[in-house]
Short mmCIF file of C-alpha atoms in Angstrom, two decimals:
data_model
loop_
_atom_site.label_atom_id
_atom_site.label_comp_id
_atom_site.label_asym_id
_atom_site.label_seq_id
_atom_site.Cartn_x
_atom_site.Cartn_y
_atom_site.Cartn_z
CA UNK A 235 -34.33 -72.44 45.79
CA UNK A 236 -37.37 -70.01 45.86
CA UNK A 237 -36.15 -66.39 45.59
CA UNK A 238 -35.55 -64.68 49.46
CA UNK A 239 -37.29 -61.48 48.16
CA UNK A 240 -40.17 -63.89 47.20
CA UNK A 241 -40.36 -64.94 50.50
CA UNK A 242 -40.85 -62.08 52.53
CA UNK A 243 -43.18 -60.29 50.52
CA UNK A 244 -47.03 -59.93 51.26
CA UNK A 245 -48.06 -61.63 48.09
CA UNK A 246 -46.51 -65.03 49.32
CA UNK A 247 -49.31 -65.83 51.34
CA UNK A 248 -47.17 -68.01 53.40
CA UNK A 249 -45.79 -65.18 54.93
CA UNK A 250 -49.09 -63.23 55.07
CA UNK A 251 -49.97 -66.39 57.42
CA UNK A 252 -47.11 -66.19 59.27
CA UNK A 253 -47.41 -62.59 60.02
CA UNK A 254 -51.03 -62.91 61.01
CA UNK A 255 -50.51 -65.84 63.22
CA UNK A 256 -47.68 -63.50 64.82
CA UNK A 257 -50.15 -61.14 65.41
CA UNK A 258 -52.68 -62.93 67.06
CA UNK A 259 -50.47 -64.56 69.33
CA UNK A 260 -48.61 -61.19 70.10
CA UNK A 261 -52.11 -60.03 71.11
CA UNK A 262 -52.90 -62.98 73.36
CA UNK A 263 -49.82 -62.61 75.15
CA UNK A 264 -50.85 -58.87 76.04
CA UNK A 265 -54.82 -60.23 77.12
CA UNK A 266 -52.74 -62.17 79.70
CA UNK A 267 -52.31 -58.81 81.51
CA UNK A 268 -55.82 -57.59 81.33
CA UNK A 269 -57.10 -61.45 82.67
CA UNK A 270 -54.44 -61.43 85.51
CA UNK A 271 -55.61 -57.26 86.30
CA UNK A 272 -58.97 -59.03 86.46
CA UNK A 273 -57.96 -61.41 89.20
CA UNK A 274 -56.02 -58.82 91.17
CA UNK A 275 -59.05 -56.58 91.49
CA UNK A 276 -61.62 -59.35 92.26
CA UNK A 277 -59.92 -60.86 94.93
CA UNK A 278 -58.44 -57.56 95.85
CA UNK A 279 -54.35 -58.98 95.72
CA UNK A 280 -51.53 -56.81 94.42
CA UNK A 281 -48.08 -57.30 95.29
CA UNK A 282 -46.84 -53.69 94.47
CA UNK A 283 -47.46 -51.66 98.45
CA UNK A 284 -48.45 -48.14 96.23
CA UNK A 285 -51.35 -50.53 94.80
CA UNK A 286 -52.68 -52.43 97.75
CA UNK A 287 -52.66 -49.21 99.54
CA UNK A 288 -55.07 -47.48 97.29
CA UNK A 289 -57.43 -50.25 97.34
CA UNK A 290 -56.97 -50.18 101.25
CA UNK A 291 -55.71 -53.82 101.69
CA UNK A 292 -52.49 -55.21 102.32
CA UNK A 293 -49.92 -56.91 100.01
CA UNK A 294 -50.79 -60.83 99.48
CA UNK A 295 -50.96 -63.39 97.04
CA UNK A 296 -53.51 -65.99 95.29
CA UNK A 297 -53.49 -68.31 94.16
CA UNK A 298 -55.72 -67.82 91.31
CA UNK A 299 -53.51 -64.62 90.46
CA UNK A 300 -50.35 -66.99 90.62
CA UNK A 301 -51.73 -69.54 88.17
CA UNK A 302 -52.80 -66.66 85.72
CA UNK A 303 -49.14 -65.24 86.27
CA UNK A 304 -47.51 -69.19 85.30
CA UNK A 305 -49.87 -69.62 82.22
CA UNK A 306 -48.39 -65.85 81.48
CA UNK A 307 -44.51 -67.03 81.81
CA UNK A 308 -45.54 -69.96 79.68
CA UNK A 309 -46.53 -67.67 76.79
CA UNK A 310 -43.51 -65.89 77.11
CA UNK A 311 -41.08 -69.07 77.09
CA UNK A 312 -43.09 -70.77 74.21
CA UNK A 313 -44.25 -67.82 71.83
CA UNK A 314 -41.28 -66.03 71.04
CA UNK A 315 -39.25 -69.17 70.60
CA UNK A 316 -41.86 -69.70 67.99
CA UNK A 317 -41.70 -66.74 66.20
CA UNK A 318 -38.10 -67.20 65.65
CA UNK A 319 -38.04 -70.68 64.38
CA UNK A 320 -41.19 -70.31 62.22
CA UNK A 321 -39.44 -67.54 60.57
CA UNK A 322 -36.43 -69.90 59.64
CA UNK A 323 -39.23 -72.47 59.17
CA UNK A 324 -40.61 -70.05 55.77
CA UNK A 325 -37.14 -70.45 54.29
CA UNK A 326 -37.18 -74.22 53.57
CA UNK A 327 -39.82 -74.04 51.58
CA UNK A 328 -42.46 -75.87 53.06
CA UNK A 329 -46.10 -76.87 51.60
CA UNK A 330 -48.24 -73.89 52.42
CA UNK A 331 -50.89 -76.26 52.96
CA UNK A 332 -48.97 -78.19 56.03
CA UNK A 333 -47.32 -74.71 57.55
CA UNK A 334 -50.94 -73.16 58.13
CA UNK A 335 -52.13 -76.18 59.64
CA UNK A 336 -48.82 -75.97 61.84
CA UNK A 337 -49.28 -72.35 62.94
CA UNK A 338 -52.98 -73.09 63.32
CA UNK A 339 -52.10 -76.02 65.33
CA UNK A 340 -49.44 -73.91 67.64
CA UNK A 341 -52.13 -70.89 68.28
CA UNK A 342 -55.49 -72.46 69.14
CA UNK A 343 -52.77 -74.85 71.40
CA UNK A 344 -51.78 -71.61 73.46
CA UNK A 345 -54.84 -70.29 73.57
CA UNK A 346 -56.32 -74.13 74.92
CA UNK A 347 -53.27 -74.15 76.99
CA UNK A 348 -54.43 -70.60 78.96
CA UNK A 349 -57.94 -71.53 79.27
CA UNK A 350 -57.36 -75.07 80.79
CA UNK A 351 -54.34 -73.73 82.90
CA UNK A 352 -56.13 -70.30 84.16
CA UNK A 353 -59.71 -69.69 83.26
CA UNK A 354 -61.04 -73.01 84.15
CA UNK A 355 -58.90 -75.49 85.11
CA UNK A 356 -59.51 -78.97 83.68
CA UNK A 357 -57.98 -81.26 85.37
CA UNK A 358 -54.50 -82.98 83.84
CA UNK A 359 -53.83 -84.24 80.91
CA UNK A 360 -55.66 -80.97 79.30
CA UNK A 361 -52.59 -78.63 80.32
CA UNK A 362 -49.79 -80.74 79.52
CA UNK A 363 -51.29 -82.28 75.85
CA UNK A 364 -52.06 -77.99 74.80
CA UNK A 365 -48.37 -77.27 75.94
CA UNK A 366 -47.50 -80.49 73.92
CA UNK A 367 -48.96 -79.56 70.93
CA UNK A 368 -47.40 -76.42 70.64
CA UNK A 369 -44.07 -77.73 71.99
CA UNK A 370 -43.26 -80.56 69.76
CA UNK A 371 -44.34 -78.09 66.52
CA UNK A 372 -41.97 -75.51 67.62
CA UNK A 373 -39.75 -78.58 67.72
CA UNK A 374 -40.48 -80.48 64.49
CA UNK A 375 -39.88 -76.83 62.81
CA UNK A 376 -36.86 -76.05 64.64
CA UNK A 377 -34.83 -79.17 63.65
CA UNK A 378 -36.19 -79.20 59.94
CA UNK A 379 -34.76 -75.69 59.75
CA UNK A 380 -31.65 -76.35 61.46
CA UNK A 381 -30.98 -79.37 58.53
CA UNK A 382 -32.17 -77.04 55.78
CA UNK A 383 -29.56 -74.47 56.93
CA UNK A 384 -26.80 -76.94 57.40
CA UNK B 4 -24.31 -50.03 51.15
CA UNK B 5 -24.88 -53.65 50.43
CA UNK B 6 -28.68 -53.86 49.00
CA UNK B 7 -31.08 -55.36 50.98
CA UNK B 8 -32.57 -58.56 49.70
CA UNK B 9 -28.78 -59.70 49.58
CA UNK B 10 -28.79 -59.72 53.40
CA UNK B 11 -32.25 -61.51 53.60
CA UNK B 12 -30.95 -64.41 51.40
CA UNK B 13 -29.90 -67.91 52.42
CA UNK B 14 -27.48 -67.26 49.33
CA UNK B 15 -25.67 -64.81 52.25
CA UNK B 16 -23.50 -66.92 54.42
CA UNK B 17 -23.74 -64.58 56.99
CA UNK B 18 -27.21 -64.42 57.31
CA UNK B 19 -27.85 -68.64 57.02
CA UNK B 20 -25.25 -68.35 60.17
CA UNK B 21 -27.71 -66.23 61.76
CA UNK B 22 -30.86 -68.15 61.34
CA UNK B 23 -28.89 -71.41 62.49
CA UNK B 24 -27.82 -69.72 65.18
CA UNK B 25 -31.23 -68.72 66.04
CA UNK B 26 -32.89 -71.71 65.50
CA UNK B 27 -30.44 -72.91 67.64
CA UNK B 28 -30.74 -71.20 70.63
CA UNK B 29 -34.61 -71.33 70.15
CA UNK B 30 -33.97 -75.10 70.93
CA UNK B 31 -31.88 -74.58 74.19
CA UNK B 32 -34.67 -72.16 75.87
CA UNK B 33 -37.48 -75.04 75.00
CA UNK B 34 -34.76 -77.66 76.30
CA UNK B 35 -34.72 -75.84 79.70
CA UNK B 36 -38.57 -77.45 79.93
CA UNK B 37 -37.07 -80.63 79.81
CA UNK B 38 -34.87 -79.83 82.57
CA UNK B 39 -37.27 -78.38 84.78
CA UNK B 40 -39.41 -81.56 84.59
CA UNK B 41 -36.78 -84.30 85.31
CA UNK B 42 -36.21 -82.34 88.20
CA UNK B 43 -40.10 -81.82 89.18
CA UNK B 44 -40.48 -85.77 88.63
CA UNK B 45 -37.48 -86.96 90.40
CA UNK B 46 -38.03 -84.76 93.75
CA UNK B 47 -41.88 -84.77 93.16
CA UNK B 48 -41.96 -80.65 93.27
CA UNK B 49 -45.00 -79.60 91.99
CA UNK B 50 -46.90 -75.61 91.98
CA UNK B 51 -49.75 -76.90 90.16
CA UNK B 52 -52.28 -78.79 93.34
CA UNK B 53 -53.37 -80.29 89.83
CA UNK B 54 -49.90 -81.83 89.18
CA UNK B 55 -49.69 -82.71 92.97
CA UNK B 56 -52.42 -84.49 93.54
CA UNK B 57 -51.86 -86.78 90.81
CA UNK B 58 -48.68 -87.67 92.50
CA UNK B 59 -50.14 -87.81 95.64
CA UNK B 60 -47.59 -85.55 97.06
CA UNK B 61 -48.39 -81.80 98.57
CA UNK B 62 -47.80 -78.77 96.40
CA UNK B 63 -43.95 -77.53 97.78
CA UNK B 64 -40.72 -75.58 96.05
CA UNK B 65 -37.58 -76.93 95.63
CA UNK B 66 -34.29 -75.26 95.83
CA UNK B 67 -32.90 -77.21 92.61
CA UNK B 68 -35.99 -76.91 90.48
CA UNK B 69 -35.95 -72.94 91.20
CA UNK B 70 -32.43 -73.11 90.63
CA UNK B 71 -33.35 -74.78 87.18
CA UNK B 72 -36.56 -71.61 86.86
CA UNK B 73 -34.21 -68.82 87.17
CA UNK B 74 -31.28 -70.21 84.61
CA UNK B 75 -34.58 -70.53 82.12
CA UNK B 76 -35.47 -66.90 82.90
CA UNK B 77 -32.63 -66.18 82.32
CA UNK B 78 -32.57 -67.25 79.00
CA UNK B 79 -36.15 -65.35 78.23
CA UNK B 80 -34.36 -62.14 79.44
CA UNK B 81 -31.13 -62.38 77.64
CA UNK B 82 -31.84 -64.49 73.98
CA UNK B 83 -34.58 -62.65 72.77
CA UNK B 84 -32.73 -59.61 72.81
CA UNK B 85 -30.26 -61.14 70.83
CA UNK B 86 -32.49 -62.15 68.24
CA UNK B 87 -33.16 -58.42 67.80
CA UNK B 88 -30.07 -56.94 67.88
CA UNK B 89 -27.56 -59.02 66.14
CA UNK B 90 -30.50 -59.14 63.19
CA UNK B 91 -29.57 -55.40 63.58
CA UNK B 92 -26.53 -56.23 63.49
CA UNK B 93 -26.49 -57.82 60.13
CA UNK B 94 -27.23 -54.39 58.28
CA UNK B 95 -23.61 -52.92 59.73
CA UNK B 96 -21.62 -55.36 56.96
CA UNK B 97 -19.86 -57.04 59.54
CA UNK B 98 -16.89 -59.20 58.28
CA UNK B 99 -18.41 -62.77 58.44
CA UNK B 100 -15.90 -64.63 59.96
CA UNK B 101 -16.06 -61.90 63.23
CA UNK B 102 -19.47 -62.21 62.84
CA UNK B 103 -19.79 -65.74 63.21
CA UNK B 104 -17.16 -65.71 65.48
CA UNK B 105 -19.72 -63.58 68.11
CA UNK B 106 -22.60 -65.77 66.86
CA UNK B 107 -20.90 -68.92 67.66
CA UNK B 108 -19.31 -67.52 71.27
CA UNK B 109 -22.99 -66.20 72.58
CA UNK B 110 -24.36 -68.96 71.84
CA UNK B 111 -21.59 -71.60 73.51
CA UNK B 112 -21.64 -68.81 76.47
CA UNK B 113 -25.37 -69.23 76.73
CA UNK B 114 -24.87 -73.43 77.22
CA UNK B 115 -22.25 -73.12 79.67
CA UNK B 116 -24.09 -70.46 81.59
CA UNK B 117 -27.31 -72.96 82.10
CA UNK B 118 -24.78 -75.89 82.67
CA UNK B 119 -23.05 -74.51 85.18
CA UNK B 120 -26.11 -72.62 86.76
CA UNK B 121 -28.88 -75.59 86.60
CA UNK B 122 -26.69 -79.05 85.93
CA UNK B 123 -23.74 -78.98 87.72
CA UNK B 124 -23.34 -75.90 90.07
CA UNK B 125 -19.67 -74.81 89.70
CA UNK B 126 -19.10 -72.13 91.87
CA UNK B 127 -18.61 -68.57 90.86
CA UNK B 128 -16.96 -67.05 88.88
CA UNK B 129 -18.35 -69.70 86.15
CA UNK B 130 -21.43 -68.33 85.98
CA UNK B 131 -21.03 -64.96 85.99
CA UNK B 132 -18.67 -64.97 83.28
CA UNK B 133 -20.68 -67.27 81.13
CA UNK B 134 -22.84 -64.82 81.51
CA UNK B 135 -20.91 -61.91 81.30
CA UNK B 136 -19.81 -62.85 77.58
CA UNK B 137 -22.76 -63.07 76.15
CA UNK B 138 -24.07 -60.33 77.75
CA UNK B 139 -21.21 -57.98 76.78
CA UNK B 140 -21.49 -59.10 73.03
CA UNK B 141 -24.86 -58.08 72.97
CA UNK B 142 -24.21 -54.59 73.75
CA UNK B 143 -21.39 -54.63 71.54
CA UNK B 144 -23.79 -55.46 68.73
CA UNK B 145 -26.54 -53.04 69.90
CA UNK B 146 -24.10 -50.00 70.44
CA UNK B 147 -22.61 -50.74 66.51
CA UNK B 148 -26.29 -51.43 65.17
CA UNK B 149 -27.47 -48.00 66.78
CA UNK B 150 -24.19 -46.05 65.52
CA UNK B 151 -24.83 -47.71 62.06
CA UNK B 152 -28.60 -46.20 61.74
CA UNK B 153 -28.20 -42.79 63.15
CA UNK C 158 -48.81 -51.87 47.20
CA UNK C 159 -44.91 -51.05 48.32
CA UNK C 160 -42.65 -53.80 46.89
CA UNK C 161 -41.74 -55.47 50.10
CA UNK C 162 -37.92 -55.20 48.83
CA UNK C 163 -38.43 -51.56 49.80
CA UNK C 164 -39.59 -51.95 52.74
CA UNK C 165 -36.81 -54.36 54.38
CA UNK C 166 -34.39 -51.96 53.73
CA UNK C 167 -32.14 -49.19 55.15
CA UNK C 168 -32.67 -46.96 52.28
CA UNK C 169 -36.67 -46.72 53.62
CA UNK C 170 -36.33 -44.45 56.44
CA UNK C 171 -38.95 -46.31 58.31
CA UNK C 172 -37.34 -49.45 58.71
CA UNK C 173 -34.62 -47.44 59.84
CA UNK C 174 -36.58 -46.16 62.74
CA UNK C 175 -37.79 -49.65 63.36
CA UNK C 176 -34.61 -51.00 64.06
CA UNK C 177 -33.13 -48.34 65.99
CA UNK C 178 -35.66 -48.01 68.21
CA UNK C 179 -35.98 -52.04 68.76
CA UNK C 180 -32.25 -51.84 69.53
CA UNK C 181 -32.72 -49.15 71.73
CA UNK C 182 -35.06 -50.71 73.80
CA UNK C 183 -33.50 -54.30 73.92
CA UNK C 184 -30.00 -52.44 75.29
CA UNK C 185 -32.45 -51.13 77.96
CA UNK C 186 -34.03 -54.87 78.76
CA UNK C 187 -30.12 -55.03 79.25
CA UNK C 188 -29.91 -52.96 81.47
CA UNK C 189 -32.00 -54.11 83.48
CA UNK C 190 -29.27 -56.29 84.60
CA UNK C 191 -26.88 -53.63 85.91
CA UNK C 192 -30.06 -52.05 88.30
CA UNK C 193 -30.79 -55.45 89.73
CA UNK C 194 -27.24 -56.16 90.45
CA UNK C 195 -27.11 -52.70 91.16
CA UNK C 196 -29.78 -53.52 94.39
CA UNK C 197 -28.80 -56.75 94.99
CA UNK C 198 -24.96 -55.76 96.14
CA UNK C 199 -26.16 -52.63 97.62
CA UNK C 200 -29.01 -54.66 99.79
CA UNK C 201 -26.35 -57.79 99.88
CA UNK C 202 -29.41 -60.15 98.44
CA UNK C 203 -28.61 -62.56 96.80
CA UNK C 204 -30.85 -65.67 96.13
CA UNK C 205 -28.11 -68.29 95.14
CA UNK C 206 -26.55 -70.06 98.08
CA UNK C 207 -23.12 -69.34 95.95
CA UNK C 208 -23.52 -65.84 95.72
CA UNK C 209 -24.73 -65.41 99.18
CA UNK C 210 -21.52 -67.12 100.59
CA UNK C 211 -19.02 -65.50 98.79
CA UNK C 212 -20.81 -62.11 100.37
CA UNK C 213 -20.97 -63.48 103.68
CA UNK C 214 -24.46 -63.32 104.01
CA UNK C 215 -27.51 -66.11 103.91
CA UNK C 216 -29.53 -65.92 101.01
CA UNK C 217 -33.01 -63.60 101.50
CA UNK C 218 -35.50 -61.43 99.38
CA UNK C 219 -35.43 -57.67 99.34
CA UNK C 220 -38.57 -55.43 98.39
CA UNK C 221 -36.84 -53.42 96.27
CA UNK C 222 -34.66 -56.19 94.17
CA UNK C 223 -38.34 -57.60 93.75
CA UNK C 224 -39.34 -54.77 92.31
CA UNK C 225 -36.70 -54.55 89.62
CA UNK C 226 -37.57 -57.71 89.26
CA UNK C 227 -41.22 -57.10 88.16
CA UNK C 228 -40.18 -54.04 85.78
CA UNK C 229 -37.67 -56.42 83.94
CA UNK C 230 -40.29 -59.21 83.96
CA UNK C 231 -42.99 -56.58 82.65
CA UNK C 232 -40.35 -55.51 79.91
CA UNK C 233 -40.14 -59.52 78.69
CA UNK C 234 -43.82 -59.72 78.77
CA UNK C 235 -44.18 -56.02 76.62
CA UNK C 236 -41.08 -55.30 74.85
CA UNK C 237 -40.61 -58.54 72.44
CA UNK C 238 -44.36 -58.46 71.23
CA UNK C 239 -44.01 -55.13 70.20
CA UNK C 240 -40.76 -56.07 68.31
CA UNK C 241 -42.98 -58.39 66.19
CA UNK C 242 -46.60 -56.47 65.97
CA UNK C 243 -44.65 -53.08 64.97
CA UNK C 244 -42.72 -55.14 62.32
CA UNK C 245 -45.81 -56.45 60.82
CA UNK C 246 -47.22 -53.11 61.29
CA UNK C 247 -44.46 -51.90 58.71
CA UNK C 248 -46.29 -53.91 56.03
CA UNK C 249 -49.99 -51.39 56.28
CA UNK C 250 -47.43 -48.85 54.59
CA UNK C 251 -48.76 -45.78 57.56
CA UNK C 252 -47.51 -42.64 57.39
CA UNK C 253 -43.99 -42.11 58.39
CA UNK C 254 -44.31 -39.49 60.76
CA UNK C 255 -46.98 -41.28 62.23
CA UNK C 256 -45.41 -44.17 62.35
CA UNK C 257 -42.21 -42.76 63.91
CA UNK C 258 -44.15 -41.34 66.92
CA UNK C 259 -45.71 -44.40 68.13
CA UNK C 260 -42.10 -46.20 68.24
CA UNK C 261 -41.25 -42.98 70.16
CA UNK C 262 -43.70 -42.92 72.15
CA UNK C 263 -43.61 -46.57 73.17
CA UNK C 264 -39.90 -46.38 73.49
CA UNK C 265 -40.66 -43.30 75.93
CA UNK C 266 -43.42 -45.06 78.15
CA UNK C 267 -41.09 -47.66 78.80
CA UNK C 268 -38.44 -45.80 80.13
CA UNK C 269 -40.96 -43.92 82.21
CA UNK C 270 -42.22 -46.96 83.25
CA UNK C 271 -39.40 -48.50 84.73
CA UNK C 272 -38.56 -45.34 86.32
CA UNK C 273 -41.17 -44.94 88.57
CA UNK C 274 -41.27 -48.73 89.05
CA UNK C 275 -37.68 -49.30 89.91
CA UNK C 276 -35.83 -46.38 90.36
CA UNK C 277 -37.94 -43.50 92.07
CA UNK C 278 -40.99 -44.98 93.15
CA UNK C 279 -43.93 -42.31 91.91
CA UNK C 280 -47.53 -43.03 93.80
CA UNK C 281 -50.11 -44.70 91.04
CA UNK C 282 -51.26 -43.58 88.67
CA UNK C 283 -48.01 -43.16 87.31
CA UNK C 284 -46.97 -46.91 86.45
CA UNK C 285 -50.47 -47.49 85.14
CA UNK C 286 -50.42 -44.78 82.50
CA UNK C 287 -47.29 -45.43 81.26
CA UNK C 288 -48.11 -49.34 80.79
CA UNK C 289 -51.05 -48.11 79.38
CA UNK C 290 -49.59 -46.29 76.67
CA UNK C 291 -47.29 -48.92 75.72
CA UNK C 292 -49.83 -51.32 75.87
CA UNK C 293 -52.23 -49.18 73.77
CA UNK C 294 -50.37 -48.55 71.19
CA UNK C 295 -49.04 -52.64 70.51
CA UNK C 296 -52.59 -53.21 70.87
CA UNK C 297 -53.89 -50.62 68.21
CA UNK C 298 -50.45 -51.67 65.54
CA UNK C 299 -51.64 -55.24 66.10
CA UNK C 300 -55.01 -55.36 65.30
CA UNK C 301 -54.34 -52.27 62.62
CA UNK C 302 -51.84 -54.86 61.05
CA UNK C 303 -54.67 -58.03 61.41
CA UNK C 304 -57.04 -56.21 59.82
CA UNK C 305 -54.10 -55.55 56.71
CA UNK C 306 -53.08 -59.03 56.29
CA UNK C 307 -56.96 -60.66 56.62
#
């Protein structure tokens, strides 16, 4: 068993990867406000009354604004979940090789997954193979972590 | 004090109890996906005029696929948080068998809460208690992790 | 370079900070709870058909449940991500006071935030400015910690 201390340290560059992929993804999840703030001012839709009043409309939805909003809930059911279980994931001592290609695989997937979903919208199967992607990794490294801790 | 890289070790029981834990629960929120679609699919509810049109059916709600929504926000609002704090939590030296024993009861609240919210809907008080416990040991965790660092 | 050893631990008076002021802020996610029940029995709305009976009332929306609503759901979308950038952010060894102020200061526009969102509504630009200083400073830890781990 590889040392703990080894593992979280910033000269396994394992966990370097990790961290970084954390990062980016942490950082895409926060563009999902400024992409849905573009939205609201372009078609002129908020659904707070103190903000539609200062723009001088009145409160309504869109549907563009509602499909940036879904892609936005989808980040924030998928990523964290990742986070966690690629964490465990460093502790069974995987090839370093394979576990970048699986974070790699799991961010350009989100980031696939919001274009396709809410900057232009290809039609299906582009939404549901991105969320699949990134899905069944978060998956695959779940389980293997759950039988390494056993 | 116990010293830190014995916490962050698989060698601590306390801490593989944790991450399974974790891992775990990680599982359950991307289960509630699963969920949500067999319900989509079998009363052909789809948001997405995408998804609808595929299925040649208009884009509607329905009260058991919302029903199936909110449980899975639910989840986002209430497990992350756990994450944090009971990783907080591990830094107190907690005895590890009433450690595990909060460990194991959030996370057994957490499936009865979605089964009786989203699978079969018992009435109330089911869900509000289901909710209620692991709710309540979450605070109890964050209260002791704050009093611990101060 | 600090041994990571030293910084994972309660003896390094940053990490300390760290995780008191992620527990702090993921009791206050919590609480989130208690102000939309808080709303929803004082405005009798409740949006489960079981709920609703058991009140004597049919199920409906309320503006201001909605809002709570949106602060808790802009807490999900904020609060986790900064768990995981500021953690990473640990690693670029900043200067502890530094350091210590942006937690506060995050930890601060939060509560502010949800205050006049929720709780006293304050005209704009109140709820922008203190999103924007939560989001500014995840944004400026993440990218600080990319540029560290690249």
């Amino acid at each position: 068993m590889v040392a703990t201390e080894t593992i979280f340290s910033l000269e396994n560059p394992l966990f370097r990867t990790y961290l970084l992929h954390a990062c980016v993804l942490s950082l895409k999840i926060l563009a999902m406000a400024i992409l849905t703030g573009r939205y609201r001012f372009k078609t002129k839709t908020f659904i707070n009354p103190e903000d539609a009043i200062s723009m001088k409309v009145k409160v309504k939805t869109d549907d563009n604004v509602e499909r940036v909003r879904r892609a936005h809930l989808n980040d924030i059911e998928n990523i964290p979940v990742f986070f966690v279980v690629s964490f465990a994931y460093l502790m069974t001592n995987p090839a370093v090789g394979f576990a970048t290609m699986l974070f790699r695989a799991f961010t350009a997937a989100r980031f696939v997954h919001t274009f396709v979903y809410a900057v232009v919208v290809i039609p299906q199967p582009a939404r549901a193979l991105s969320w699949g992607v990134g899905y069944a990794i978060t998956w695959y490294m779940g389980i293997t972590s759950i039988l390494n801790l056993l």
